[in-house]
Amino acid sequence: MKIISWNINSLRLRLMLLERLVITQNPDIICLQETKVQDVDFPMLEVQNLGFKFVAFAGEKSYNGVAILSKLPLTNIKKYDILDFGHKRHIAATLPDETIIHNFYVPAGGDIPDVKLNDKFDFKLKFIDWMVEYFTKNYCQNQKIVMLGDMNIAPLINDVWSHKQLLGVVSHTPIEVKKMMNLQASLNWIDAHRIFVPDSEKLYSWWSYRELDPFKSNRGRRLDHIWITPNLGNNLKKAEVFKDFRIAFKPSDHVPIGVDIL
DNA sequence: ATGGTTGGACCCCAA
């Protein structure tokens, strides 16, 4: 089973790129963030024509929005309005083999890494706390969970182009990284991509639109993640980053990332 | 040290 996560930054604008992803990678499941489409305008026909019979989405006008596109039946679909901000940043569903998929779009957190000066940063930190509490309280033994999405945090030194220069930049500040480590510890989550790419190697999933030639300057960050519970560890066969999508025509600033799980 | 770009709505906000 191949599962892909992608912050698509407008689903309707990038249906052609989504089609390319489906044709080249043939995933069973695609989890999207920043769909930027309210539910009444969701391009259901287009998505079904790409082969996804089972679709779950939670969207709003202009901002946020998440979706799960699946070739396998989805049951027990859940959408949480985390911290009651009215933001569509979470959707979850259960697969036929009982594996649960949680798709998150964690708040970016604004520019100033200070909760007293910046409400958005406060929201981001509390959002991660909510995730920790949710998984701690709701986990049942032997449950298989895939938790993925745009976490908007690059936790490791080699998840950013310059650890030193980004220590004060929202996405790589010590306080966020600590929160993310708390979350990782909550269920002993496995960071799928770092099983295959050692911590000593640079690995990115996002490059700013403000770079003229993103791969030349290569000032990337790994903001997108796929984590699995330890009981899925032996089933994890591959983890990929589809870098080419960053230099496609009209790209998202994030590229799709994927895992193969038996 | 600063500004650079994009998407979607509206005359700017969030990223």
XYZ file of C-alpha atoms (C1' of nucleotides) in Angstrom:
277
model
C 0.000 0.000 0.000
C 1.373 3.365 -1.030
C 0.297 6.421 0.983
C 1.188 9.955 -0.077
C 0.918 13.232 1.841
C 0.956 16.570 0.041
C 0.300 20.182 0.941
C -1.141 21.001 -2.467
C -1.824 24.725 -1.795
C -5.150 24.840 -3.682
C -6.596 21.572 -4.941
C -8.569 23.123 -7.803
C -5.563 24.988 -9.197
C -3.407 21.858 -9.181
C -5.685 19.077 -10.453
C -3.291 18.508 -13.371
C -0.352 18.041 -11.001
C -2.459 15.710 -8.885
C -3.148 13.676 -12.014
C 0.593 13.525 -12.717
C 1.189 12.256 -9.177
C -1.432 9.533 -9.653
C -0.070 8.461 -13.053
C 3.589 8.400 -12.019
C 3.239 6.953 -8.489
C -0.058 5.046 -8.498
C -0.759 5.615 -4.792
C -3.595 3.874 -2.972
C -4.180 6.866 -0.727
C -3.403 10.568 -1.030
C -3.781 12.874 1.954
C -3.970 16.551 1.035
C -3.544 19.734 3.050
C -4.386 23.321 2.134
C -7.063 22.270 -0.322
C -8.492 25.801 -0.026
C -11.929 24.712 -1.157
C -15.196 24.635 0.767
C -17.048 21.334 0.738
C -19.784 22.418 -1.703
C -17.132 23.227 -4.321
C -14.978 20.108 -3.787
C -13.996 18.670 -7.224
C -15.490 15.246 -6.496
C -15.920 14.119 -10.125
C -12.339 14.996 -11.050
C -10.983 13.150 -8.010
C -13.140 10.091 -8.679
C -12.021 10.065 -12.302
C -8.443 9.761 -11.022
C -9.471 6.436 -9.489
C -10.346 7.437 -5.930
C -13.783 6.016 -5.191
C -13.625 6.857 -1.500
C -13.080 10.476 -0.580
C -13.319 12.322 2.723
C -12.811 16.055 3.032
C -13.180 18.998 5.366
C -12.743 22.353 3.714
C -13.408 26.044 4.123
C -13.297 29.109 1.931
C -9.808 30.481 1.104
C -7.831 28.819 3.883
C -6.768 25.427 5.228
C -8.746 22.342 4.214
C -7.777 18.648 4.319
C -8.814 15.599 2.312
C -8.214 11.852 2.088
C -8.467 10.324 -1.406
C -8.574 6.529 -1.328
C -8.932 3.479 -3.545
C -9.854 1.477 -0.428
C -13.054 1.975 1.565
C -12.863 4.550 4.352
C -14.900 4.141 7.512
C -15.245 5.971 10.823
C -14.398 9.342 9.258
C -13.620 11.946 11.922
C -13.057 15.682 11.589
C -11.916 17.597 14.655
C -12.116 21.373 14.975
C -8.980 21.463 17.085
C -9.204 24.130 19.839
C -12.462 25.404 18.263
C -10.903 27.896 15.857
C -13.261 26.810 13.077
C -10.231 25.771 11.000
C -10.355 22.641 8.835
C -7.004 21.168 9.776
C -7.726 17.545 10.641
C -9.424 14.523 9.147
C -9.090 10.850 10.020
C -10.406 7.595 8.598
C -10.062 3.851 9.092
C -8.907 1.449 6.350
C -10.250 -2.090 5.769
C -7.268 -3.584 7.673
C -8.171 -1.357 10.678
C -5.193 0.966 10.166
C -6.223 4.509 11.137
C -4.964 7.458 9.081
C -4.780 10.899 10.694
C -4.188 13.772 8.287
C -3.099 17.063 9.922
C -2.411 20.573 8.738
C -0.615 22.094 11.716
C -0.819 25.916 11.877
C 2.211 27.669 10.390
C 2.438 29.917 13.439
C 3.065 33.390 12.007
C 6.428 35.138 12.007
C 7.285 35.963 15.623
C 8.215 32.990 17.832
C 6.734 34.497 20.995
C 3.349 33.428 22.365
C 2.842 36.784 24.094
C 3.358 38.790 20.914
C 1.882 36.350 18.398
C -1.452 34.546 18.812
C -0.721 32.318 15.832
C 2.411 30.943 17.477
C 0.411 30.283 20.642
C -2.199 28.449 18.556
C 0.488 26.325 16.899
C 2.018 25.225 20.204
C -1.388 24.467 21.723
C -2.366 22.558 18.580
C 0.625 20.218 19.100
C -0.322 19.859 22.785
C -3.808 18.842 21.645
C -2.305 16.151 19.408
C -0.194 14.800 22.272
C -3.215 14.650 24.549
C -5.428 13.125 21.857
C -3.063 10.259 21.044
C -2.172 9.660 24.690
C -5.824 9.451 25.767
C -7.293 7.640 22.779
C -4.676 5.050 21.910
C -5.792 1.458 22.304
C -3.228 -1.297 22.453
C -2.288 -2.864 19.098
C -3.914 -0.049 17.103
C -2.063 0.653 13.860
C -1.915 4.376 13.119
C -0.386 6.439 10.323
C -0.177 10.111 11.280
C 0.913 12.427 8.526
C 0.664 15.854 7.024
C 2.125 19.335 6.991
C 3.415 19.668 10.549
C 5.029 23.043 9.783
C 7.989 22.056 11.975
C 11.426 20.889 10.787
C 12.742 19.245 13.951
C 16.222 17.955 13.090
C 19.394 19.897 12.310
C 19.428 18.448 8.785
C 15.725 19.093 8.256
C 16.725 22.698 7.453
C 19.342 24.250 5.190
C 20.985 26.098 8.086
C 20.321 25.055 11.669
C 22.126 28.139 12.999
C 20.330 30.629 10.781
C 16.887 29.153 11.419
C 17.043 28.765 15.201
C 14.954 31.938 15.541
C 12.702 31.264 12.563
C 9.242 29.818 13.177
C 9.324 26.121 12.087
C 12.730 25.381 13.635
C 12.735 27.190 17.017
C 13.758 25.090 20.050
C 10.321 25.489 21.669
C 8.532 24.005 18.630
C 11.092 21.260 18.224
C 10.605 20.312 21.882
C 6.844 20.136 21.362
C 7.339 17.899 18.361
C 9.639 15.617 20.354
C 6.903 15.378 23.034
C 4.485 14.349 20.320
C 6.909 11.781 18.939
C 7.368 10.313 22.426
C 3.596 10.078 23.014
C 3.237 6.796 21.099
C 6.905 6.146 20.274
C 6.121 7.267 16.731
C 8.487 6.194 13.948
C 9.559 9.027 11.624
C 9.276 7.027 8.374
C 11.647 9.071 6.202
C 14.450 9.084 8.782
C 14.416 5.260 8.813
C 15.756 5.403 5.253
C 17.655 8.707 5.245
C 20.121 9.101 8.140
C 19.858 12.161 10.404
C 23.247 13.286 9.066
C 21.794 13.873 5.570
C 19.811 16.934 4.503
C 16.179 16.170 3.653
C 13.548 18.745 2.660
C 9.897 18.766 1.563
C 9.360 22.535 1.195
C 11.113 25.400 -0.577
C 9.893 29.006 -0.361
C 8.168 30.600 -3.337
C 10.511 33.538 -2.720
C 13.475 31.616 -4.134
C 13.885 32.213 -7.857
C 15.611 28.871 -8.365
C 14.734 26.782 -5.280
C 17.144 23.921 -5.966
C 20.043 26.259 -6.758
C 19.945 28.066 -3.405
C 18.411 24.869 -1.910
C 17.190 26.632 1.214
C 14.657 23.940 2.031
C 12.956 22.648 5.151
C 11.347 19.287 6.007
C 7.922 20.448 7.154
C 5.958 17.406 5.969
C 6.098 14.138 7.861
C 4.736 10.613 7.935
C 4.836 8.908 11.310
C 3.725 5.357 12.071
C 3.122 3.469 15.296
C 5.896 0.961 16.191
C 3.683 -2.044 15.367
C 3.822 -0.963 11.685
C 7.601 -0.682 11.725
C 8.255 -4.092 10.180
C 5.765 -3.350 7.386
C 7.486 -0.117 6.318
C 9.236 -0.809 3.022
C 10.034 2.570 1.520
C 9.821 6.324 2.100
C 10.093 8.827 -0.740
C 10.146 12.567 -1.426
C 8.874 13.557 -4.875
C 11.190 16.530 -5.331
C 10.408 16.960 -9.026
C 7.055 18.471 -8.154
C 8.789 21.596 -6.870
C 10.001 22.450 -10.378
C 6.795 21.541 -12.211
C 4.693 24.196 -13.919
C 2.798 26.173 -11.254
C 4.124 24.118 -8.344
C 3.008 23.998 -4.736
C 5.729 25.195 -2.360
C 5.534 21.714 -0.758
C 6.321 18.473 -2.598
C 4.475 15.186 -2.071
C 6.069 12.642 0.260
C 5.145 8.973 0.426
C 5.547 5.622 2.146
C 5.083 2.021 1.099
C 3.594 -0.072 3.873
C 2.906 -3.808 3.454
C 20.007 43.860 6.779
C 16.252 43.352 3.687
C 13.009 41.664 0.538
C 11.786 38.422 -2.160
C 6.479 34.991 -4.217
C 2.018 32.637 -4.283
C -3.215 31.632 -3.771
C -7.773 33.180 -2.965
C -10.513 36.201 -1.901
C -11.527 41.144 -1.811
C -9.600 45.952 -1.989
C -5.547 42.272 2.058
C -4.682 37.984 4.568
C -2.063 33.792 5.410
C 1.728 31.276 4.081
